[in-house]
Amino acid sequence: MEAIDARGFASQFWFLAFALTAAANVRTLALVEVLFAQGIAHYSFKQPLSGRELSGIALIVIGVALLVAV
């Protein structure tokens, strides 16, 4: 039952974020979860990263850095 409450709480923060700033900002910062998933897959499950995945990670990092800088 607690998981349902946590998901509802997270959804409220999504709506709050979309209300307070541009949708592009919220979605770009949401891409950070991809970095966490890749990190867990790499370190926990020893899954190798391909060149394409590394390129995508670099683009995410650059995009988030630009978003934070502006």
Coordinates of C-alpha atoms in Angstrom, one line a residue, residues 5-27:
D5 CA 1.1 6.4 -1.8
A6 CA 4.6 7.1 -3.0
R7 CA 3.6 6.9 -6.7
G8 CA 0.8 9.4 -6.0
F9 CA 3.1 11.7 -4.2
A10 CA 5.6 11.5 -7.1
S11 CA 2.8 12.3 -9.5
Q12 CA 1.9 15.4 -7.5
F13 CA 5.5 16.6 -7.9
W14 CA 5.4 16.0 -11.6
F15 CA 2.3 18.2 -11.9
L16 CA 3.9 20.8 -9.7
A17 CA 7.0 20.9 -11.8
F18 CA 5.1 21.3 -15.0
A19 CA 3.1 24.1 -13.4
L20 CA 6.2 26.0 -12.2
T21 CA 8.5 25.8 -15.3
A22 CA 8.5 24.9 -18.9
A23 CA 7.7 21.3 -19.9
A24 CA 11.1 21.1 -21.7
N25 CA 12.9 21.7 -18.5
V26 CA 11.0 19.1 -16.6
R27 CA 11.4 16.4 -19.3

